[in-house]
Each structure stands twice: as structure tokens, then as C-alpha cells.
Amino acid sequence: MVTDNIGVKSVKLKYFVSGGIVESIDLVNDSLDVYSVELALPKGSVKDGDVINYRIVAIDNSSQLNIGQLPLSGYFTFKIEGFQIPVDRYVTDFNAIPNDFIGTDFTIKTVSGFDSPALNSAHPYLSPDTDNTNYNFTTVLKYPILLKSGGKMSFDEIVLVEPGDAGNKFGDTDFWDYVIVEGSKDGGRNWKPFADGYDSNAQVAWANLWNKTIVGNNSTSVPTKDLFVKHQIDLLANGNFKAGDTVMIRFRLFSDPYSHGWGWIIDNLAIQDFETAINPVLLSSGEVILYPNPASNQINIKIQTKSNIHKFYLKAYSASGKLVFSQVFQVDSNQFYTNIDVRNFPPGLYLFTLEPENSQVITRKIIIQ
């Protein structure tokens, strides 16, 4: 909107691309005080990462040709985000902090309590304080993926978003907040899920932490790296996509009114990594709960996994490194519970290790009183 007491002679858009030559375009007077123009950037004139600098310059009808501009000094800026050519696979541990994701709702950084960079929602994420209002926080991978038969996606994650009421499933009114991975075959106009959305109830350890510290309607609990769980998605399983499709991929956190928490963290992302894929990790740190800590009579061990575990060794070491306990458990299930009598353990700090077959060793430090 441009106004002047004796009238406006002209309104122009002045812009330049990444330090280049300043260009000028006339704005058209659409209505009484409204001027507009479409900035069309010819193919090849900009590339991913370029920055557009622009300002609006108006001249009045006086003989002095007075000039006004917005902003008063300098320029507004925005960044060009471009998609890359489609690829068969995409893999990152985020340590190089790749500029491969579009959107400011997620950032790649190392957060307190973690060892390396990962893809993070805001911590905490926001929730609207108005009825019937929702927020969707998203980030889109710049590399479209050419789907193949047997294609899968895997990543390590922690999800601390508002859990739905007991008995509710994704899509129900009382499912509340959730996270979801989606694909688009039409350039981002329409999105479909690769699998159902999920929340903190997806893992017992996540749900327990969410409920540990509630202030008002919000969870103020903060996770540690021990809660990471490996998540694997079959990209073709639900029928929304088929081999041969070229899809854009986005990660989305949905937030409904009045309650929020720490959010979502994603690490070690691998999409159709056929070349280096090995047997999937059968047990993640976040799927194992040892409690209480400190302990005096017994230690409870609860495991909830997506894949069956055949057996594992449980060992305990004293602070000096001496092996003081060892037992093998036959599981043959994706859920397991047991307890260990520690009344005969001398008080002190102990390192407990769970050693499944063909999987990483899970460690916990437990104080016995």
C-alpha cells in the first residue's frame, strides 16, 4: 500500500540476486492504494542457496519527486530453496550439518545432553492456545526419492509429543499431537503418509518421561540420548506409493491446542540404503527400561521392541570393573519383563549391560543403596 497527499507517480521493486546487478520492476496500481507485481525469476537465473535482496521505492507527483522506500535502509531478503535431481538413496548422520532440508520449523544442531548434530523440532515445540487451531511443523528433504521394490527408511528418534488418550488410535479425535513421515508425488501439492502417525505412547520409556514432569497442561521433561529408538518404515507397505514413483519426503509434527512438550529429534537417516544395509538393529537404547534408580531390593527390566529378540545376556559390573552378575535370558518375543534381586550387592555404582544377539550393547548406570 502506497499513499501520498498529492498522489503517487511510480512504485518500483528494486532487487538483486546474491550480490548481482540491481534490477527494477514497475508495480501496478491494482486499486486505490494497492500496488503489486509478480517477481518471475527465469529458469537458470537463480540456484539453490541464492539470496534475493529487495526493497520498494515510491516517487510522488511533486515537482521535487520525493522518494520513499521500504525498508527505510537496506533490503528485505529471502533465500532460494531448490530441489535436487531425484536419487535412489539418501543417507546422513547429520554430522556434516547438510543443507538438504527445506523449512525453518526444524534445525540441524547438537542439543544439550546429546553428542552430535541431529534434525530437531523446536524444543519445546509450540501449541496454539485457541480452540480449533492447529500447528503443523514441517521440514522437506531436498532430494526426491525414486522408490524401489523393497525400499525402506530408517532413523533413530525420540518422540516427546502429547500422547493420545488410552484406547485411541491415529486418526481419532482424542489422539492429540503426533509425528508422521509423508510423501508427495505431485511436487508437494498433496501429501500422503508412508505409515500412521504416532506419539509418545509408541514407547513406554517415552510415555513415562512425558508424564514425569507436567506443569499445567505441558510436559517439561527433557530426554537424553539413552532414549533413542531405531524406527524403520516400509515405504510401499500401506499402498499409497509404489515402485517407480518419484516422491518428495517430509517430516511433520502436528500440534493441537493447549498442550506441548520437548518435541522430536531424528538422527542417522537412511532411505533405500541397499548398498550398506545390514541386519537391522534388534534393540535400541530407548526400548529398554531399568528401574528404580537408585535401587535397594530389586531392579526391574522392561523391554519393548518392534522386532523379536531371541535371547540376551544381562551383566553387572562394579565401579572397579569386576563382573558381579551374569545371566542369559531366552525371550523369543518383542516384549520382556523380569526383575533382579540386588539385596546382596554391596552399596555403590554399578554398570549393567544388556547384550542381545546381533545387536548393540545397551548400558545403564545404576546406584544400589
PDB file of N, CA, C and O in Angstrom, residues 328-369:
ATOM      1  N   VAL A 328      21.745 -65.280  31.297  1.00  0.00           N
ATOM      2  CA  VAL A 328      21.203 -65.277  29.951  1.00  0.00           C
ATOM      3  C   VAL A 328      19.694 -65.468  30.029  1.00  0.00           C
ATOM      4  O   VAL A 328      19.194 -66.263  30.833  1.00  0.00           O
ATOM      5  N   PHE A 329      18.970 -64.708  29.203  1.00  0.00           N
ATOM      6  CA  PHE A 329      17.513 -64.786  29.177  1.00  0.00           C
ATOM      7  C   PHE A 329      17.058 -65.184  27.773  1.00  0.00           C
ATOM      8  O   PHE A 329      17.484 -64.570  26.785  1.00  0.00           O
ATOM      9  N   GLN A 330      16.223 -66.201  27.681  1.00  0.00           N
ATOM     10  CA  GLN A 330      15.613 -66.597  26.429  1.00  0.00           C
ATOM     11  C   GLN A 330      14.301 -65.832  26.291  1.00  0.00           C
ATOM     12  O   GLN A 330      13.425 -65.927  27.165  1.00  0.00           O
ATOM     13  N   VAL A 331      14.135 -65.063  25.230  1.00  0.00           N
ATOM     14  CA  VAL A 331      12.988 -64.167  25.109  1.00  0.00           C
ATOM     15  C   VAL A 331      12.009 -64.635  24.030  1.00  0.00           C
ATOM     16  O   VAL A 331      10.851 -64.914  24.299  1.00  0.00           O
ATOM     17  N   ASP A 332      12.483 -64.679  22.765  1.00  0.00           N
ATOM     18  CA  ASP A 332      11.655 -65.077  21.618  1.00  0.00           C
ATOM     19  C   ASP A 332      10.353 -64.283  21.558  1.00  0.00           C
ATOM     20  O   ASP A 332       9.260 -64.825  21.339  1.00  0.00           O
ATOM     21  N   SER A 333      10.459 -62.994  21.786  1.00  0.00           N
ATOM     22  CA  SER A 333       9.293 -62.119  21.755  1.00  0.00           C
ATOM     23  C   SER A 333       9.782 -60.682  21.565  1.00  0.00           C
ATOM     24  O   SER A 333      10.971 -60.405  21.625  1.00  0.00           O
ATOM     25  N   ASN A 334       8.832 -59.765  21.348  1.00  0.00           N
ATOM     26  CA  ASN A 334       9.207 -58.351  21.258  1.00  0.00           C
ATOM     27  C   ASN A 334       8.912 -57.617  22.564  1.00  0.00           C
ATOM     28  O   ASN A 334       9.090 -56.406  22.645  1.00  0.00           O
ATOM     29  N   GLN A 335       8.457 -58.364  23.599  1.00  0.00           N
ATOM     30  CA  GLN A 335       8.239 -57.774  24.910  1.00  0.00           C
ATOM     31  C   GLN A 335       8.800 -58.697  25.978  1.00  0.00           C
ATOM     32  O   GLN A 335       8.713 -59.927  25.861  1.00  0.00           O
ATOM     33  N   PHE A 336       9.388 -58.094  27.013  1.00  0.00           N
ATOM     34  CA  PHE A 336      10.030 -58.896  28.051  1.00  0.00           C
ATOM     35  C   PHE A 336      10.039 -58.119  29.355  1.00  0.00           C
ATOM     36  O   PHE A 336      10.223 -56.894  29.362  1.00  0.00           O
ATOM     37  N   TYR A 337       9.824 -58.866  30.460  1.00  0.00           N
ATOM     38  CA  TYR A 337       9.911 -58.250  31.781  1.00  0.00           C
ATOM     39  C   TYR A 337      10.521 -59.249  32.750  1.00  0.00           C
ATOM     40  O   TYR A 337      10.182 -60.443  32.736  1.00  0.00           O
ATOM     41  N   THR A 338      11.428 -58.762  33.595  1.00  0.00           N
ATOM     42  CA  THR A 338      11.968 -59.572  34.678  1.00  0.00           C
ATOM     43  C   THR A 338      12.463 -58.636  35.765  1.00  0.00           C
ATOM     44  O   THR A 338      12.498 -57.408  35.587  1.00  0.00           O
ATOM     45  N   ASN A 339      12.858 -59.213  36.907  1.00  0.00           N
ATOM     46  CA  ASN A 339      13.486 -58.411  37.952  1.00  0.00           C
ATOM     47  C   ASN A 339      14.663 -59.175  38.521  1.00  0.00           C
ATOM     48  O   ASN A 339      14.690 -60.414  38.500  1.00  0.00           O
ATOM     49  N   ILE A 340      15.638 -58.430  38.997  1.00  0.00           N
ATOM     50  CA  ILE A 340      16.873 -58.989  39.534  1.00  0.00           C
ATOM     51  C   ILE A 340      16.979 -58.612  41.004  1.00  0.00           C
ATOM     52  O   ILE A 340      16.874 -57.429  41.362  1.00  0.00           O
ATOM     53  N   ASP A 341      17.213 -59.590  41.839  1.00  0.00           N
ATOM     54  CA  ASP A 341      17.399 -59.356  43.275  1.00  0.00           C
ATOM     55  C   ASP A 341      18.796 -58.783  43.514  1.00  0.00           C
ATOM     56  O   ASP A 341      19.800 -59.404  43.176  1.00  0.00           O
ATOM     57  N   VAL A 342      18.863 -57.570  44.072  1.00  0.00           N
ATOM     58  CA  VAL A 342      20.169 -56.928  44.298  1.00  0.00           C
ATOM     59  C   VAL A 342      20.423 -56.686  45.789  1.00  0.00           C
ATOM     60  O   VAL A 342      21.299 -55.900  46.153  1.00  0.00           O
ATOM     61  N   ARG A 343      19.684 -57.388  46.676  1.00  0.00           N
ATOM     62  CA  ARG A 343      19.853 -57.159  48.112  1.00  0.00           C
ATOM     63  C   ARG A 343      21.231 -57.573  48.610  1.00  0.00           C
ATOM     64  O   ARG A 343      21.708 -57.055  49.629  1.00  0.00           O
ATOM     65  N   ASN A 344      21.886 -58.483  47.886  1.00  0.00           N
ATOM     66  CA  ASN A 344      23.213 -58.928  48.300  1.00  0.00           C
ATOM     67  C   ASN A 344      24.337 -58.144  47.633  1.00  0.00           C
ATOM     68  O   ASN A 344      25.512 -58.444  47.847  1.00  0.00           O
ATOM     69  N   PHE A 345      23.983 -57.141  46.776  1.00  0.00           N
ATOM     70  CA  PHE A 345      25.007 -56.307  46.166  1.00  0.00           C
ATOM     71  C   PHE A 345      25.489 -55.284  47.192  1.00  0.00           C
ATOM     72  O   PHE A 345      24.660 -54.605  47.814  1.00  0.00           O
ATOM     73  N   PRO A 346      26.797 -55.130  47.401  1.00  0.00           N
ATOM     74  CA  PRO A 346      27.282 -54.046  48.269  1.00  0.00           C
ATOM     75  C   PRO A 346      26.845 -52.692  47.706  1.00  0.00           C
ATOM     76  O   PRO A 346      26.775 -52.516  46.481  1.00  0.00           O
ATOM     77  N   PRO A 347      26.501 -51.728  48.548  1.00  0.00           N
ATOM     78  CA  PRO A 347      26.095 -50.411  48.045  1.00  0.00           C
ATOM     79  C   PRO A 347      27.168 -49.794  47.146  1.00  0.00           C
ATOM     80  O   PRO A 347      28.367 -49.945  47.410  1.00  0.00           O
ATOM     81  N   GLY A 348      26.709 -49.108  46.101  1.00  0.00           N
ATOM     82  CA  GLY A 348      27.658 -48.463  45.202  1.00  0.00           C
ATOM     83  C   GLY A 348      27.087 -48.297  43.811  1.00  0.00           C
ATOM     84  O   GLY A 348      25.903 -48.558  43.552  1.00  0.00           O
ATOM     85  N   LEU A 349      27.961 -47.862  42.895  1.00  0.00           N
ATOM     86  CA  LEU A 349      27.577 -47.630  41.498  1.00  0.00           C
ATOM     87  C   LEU A 349      27.915 -48.869  40.676  1.00  0.00           C
ATOM     88  O   LEU A 349      29.026 -49.399  40.762  1.00  0.00           O
ATOM     89  N   TYR A 350      26.958 -49.318  39.848  1.00  0.00           N
ATOM     90  CA  TYR A 350      27.148 -50.492  39.014  1.00  0.00           C
ATOM     91  C   TYR A 350      26.793 -50.164  37.567  1.00  0.00           C
ATOM     92  O   TYR A 350      25.911 -49.343  37.297  1.00  0.00           O
ATOM     93  N   LEU A 351      27.499 -50.832  36.661  1.00  0.00           N
ATOM     94  CA  LEU A 351      27.209 -50.710  35.234  1.00  0.00           C
ATOM     95  C   LEU A 351      26.522 -51.992  34.785  1.00  0.00           C
ATOM     96  O   LEU A 351      27.114 -53.075  34.816  1.00  0.00           O
ATOM     97  N   PHE A 352      25.254 -51.875  34.390  1.00  0.00           N
ATOM     98  CA  PHE A 352      24.503 -53.016  33.872  1.00  0.00           C
ATOM     99  C   PHE A 352      24.539 -52.973  32.345  1.00  0.00           C
ATOM    100  O   PHE A 352      24.344 -51.921  31.737  1.00  0.00           O
ATOM    101  N   THR A 353      24.787 -54.123  31.727  1.00  0.00           N
ATOM    102  CA  THR A 353      24.814 -54.211  30.266  1.00  0.00           C
ATOM    103  C   THR A 353      23.835 -55.267  29.797  1.00  0.00           C
ATOM    104  O   THR A 353      23.731 -56.345  30.396  1.00  0.00           O
ATOM    105  N   LEU A 354      23.100 -54.945  28.741  1.00  0.00           N
ATOM    106  CA  LEU A 354      22.243 -55.914  28.054  1.00  0.00           C
ATOM    107  C   LEU A 354      22.885 -56.185  26.712  1.00  0.00           C
ATOM    108  O   LEU A 354      23.117 -55.249  25.927  1.00  0.00           O
ATOM    109  N   GLU A 355      23.180 -57.443  26.439  1.00  0.00           N
ATOM    110  CA  GLU A 355      23.932 -57.815  25.238  1.00  0.00           C
ATOM    111  C   GLU A 355      23.096 -58.774  24.405  1.00  0.00           C
ATOM    112  O   GLU A 355      23.195 -59.992  24.547  1.00  0.00           O
ATOM    113  N   PRO A 356      22.235 -58.247  23.508  1.00  0.00           N
ATOM    114  CA  PRO A 356      21.436 -59.117  22.637  1.00  0.00           C
ATOM    115  C   PRO A 356      22.308 -59.708  21.527  1.00  0.00           C
ATOM    116  O   PRO A 356      23.404 -59.222  21.228  1.00  0.00           O
ATOM    117  N   GLU A 357      21.779 -60.765  20.898  1.00  0.00           N
ATOM    118  CA  GLU A 357      22.462 -61.320  19.741  1.00  0.00           C
ATOM    119  C   GLU A 357      22.351 -60.354  18.565  1.00  0.00           C
ATOM    120  O   GLU A 357      21.306 -59.764  18.310  1.00  0.00           O
ATOM    121  N   ASN A 358      23.434 -60.176  17.837  1.00  0.00           N
ATOM    122  CA  ASN A 358      23.442 -59.377  16.598  1.00  0.00           C
ATOM    123  C   ASN A 358      22.891 -57.972  16.799  1.00  0.00           C
ATOM    124  O   ASN A 358      22.178 -57.434  15.965  1.00  0.00           O
ATOM    125  N   SER A 359      23.200 -57.355  17.929  1.00  0.00           N
ATOM    126  CA  SER A 359      22.704 -56.007  18.191  1.00  0.00           C
ATOM    127  C   SER A 359      23.690 -55.275  19.087  1.00  0.00           C
ATOM    128  O   SER A 359      24.638 -55.871  19.609  1.00  0.00           O
ATOM    129  N   GLN A 360      23.472 -53.978  19.233  1.00  0.00           N
ATOM    130  CA  GLN A 360      24.360 -53.182  20.051  1.00  0.00           C
ATOM    131  C   GLN A 360      24.156 -53.480  21.529  1.00  0.00           C
ATOM    132  O   GLN A 360      23.094 -53.898  21.956  1.00  0.00           O
ATOM    133  N   VAL A 361      25.208 -53.243  22.301  1.00  0.00           N
ATOM    134  CA  VAL A 361      25.141 -53.433  23.746  1.00  0.00           C
ATOM    135  C   VAL A 361      24.484 -52.204  24.375  1.00  0.00           C
ATOM    136  O   VAL A 361      24.855 -51.063  24.063  1.00  0.00           O
ATOM    137  N   ILE A 362      23.519 -52.421  25.255  1.00  0.00           N
ATOM    138  CA  ILE A 362      22.832 -51.343  25.957  1.00  0.00           C
ATOM    139  C   ILE A 362      23.391 -51.276  27.371  1.00  0.00           C
ATOM    140  O   ILE A 362      23.501 -52.301  28.046  1.00  0.00           O
ATOM    141  N   THR A 363      23.773 -50.085  27.835  1.00  0.00           N
ATOM    142  CA  THR A 363      24.358 -49.934  29.164  1.00  0.00           C
ATOM    143  C   THR A 363      23.527 -48.965  30.008  1.00  0.00           C
ATOM    144  O   THR A 363      22.929 -48.030  29.476  1.00  0.00           O
ATOM    145  N   ARG A 364      23.502 -49.236  31.302  1.00  0.00           N
ATOM    146  CA  ARG A 364      22.848 -48.351  32.258  1.00  0.00           C
ATOM    147  C   ARG A 364      23.675 -48.295  33.539  1.00  0.00           C
ATOM    148  O   ARG A 364      24.164 -49.332  34.019  1.00  0.00           O
ATOM    149  N   LYS A 365      23.815 -47.108  34.084  1.00  0.00           N
ATOM    150  CA  LYS A 365      24.459 -46.941  35.382  1.00  0.00           C
ATOM    151  C   LYS A 365      23.379 -46.926  36.466  1.00  0.00           C
ATOM    152  O   LYS A 365      22.455 -46.123  36.403  1.00  0.00           O
ATOM    153  N   ILE A 366      23.513 -47.830  37.437  1.00  0.00           N
ATOM    154  CA  ILE A 366      22.511 -47.968  38.486  1.00  0.00           C
ATOM    155  C   ILE A 366      23.207 -47.831  39.841  1.00  0.00           C
ATOM    156  O   ILE A 366      24.248 -48.456  40.086  1.00  0.00           O
ATOM    157  N   ILE A 367      22.626 -47.040  40.707  1.00  0.00           N
ATOM    158  CA  ILE A 367      23.117 -46.922  42.082  1.00  0.00           C
ATOM    159  C   ILE A 367      22.338 -47.890  42.956  1.00  0.00           C
ATOM    160  O   ILE A 367      21.113 -47.880  42.955  1.00  0.00           O
ATOM    161  N   ILE A 368      23.068 -48.722  43.712  1.00  0.00           N
ATOM    162  CA  ILE A 368      22.442 -49.653  44.663  1.00  0.00           C
ATOM    163  C   ILE A 368      22.744 -49.162  46.059  1.00  0.00           C
ATOM    164  O   ILE A 368      23.912 -48.949  46.439  1.00  0.00           O
ATOM    165  N   GLN A 369      21.710 -48.970  46.835  1.00  0.00           N
ATOM    166  CA  GLN A 369      21.837 -48.412  48.182  1.00  0.00           C
ATOM    167  C   GLN A 369      21.862 -49.523  49.241  1.00  0.00           C
ATOM    168  O   GLN A 369      21.258 -50.580  49.047  1.00  0.00           O
TER     169      GLN A 369
END
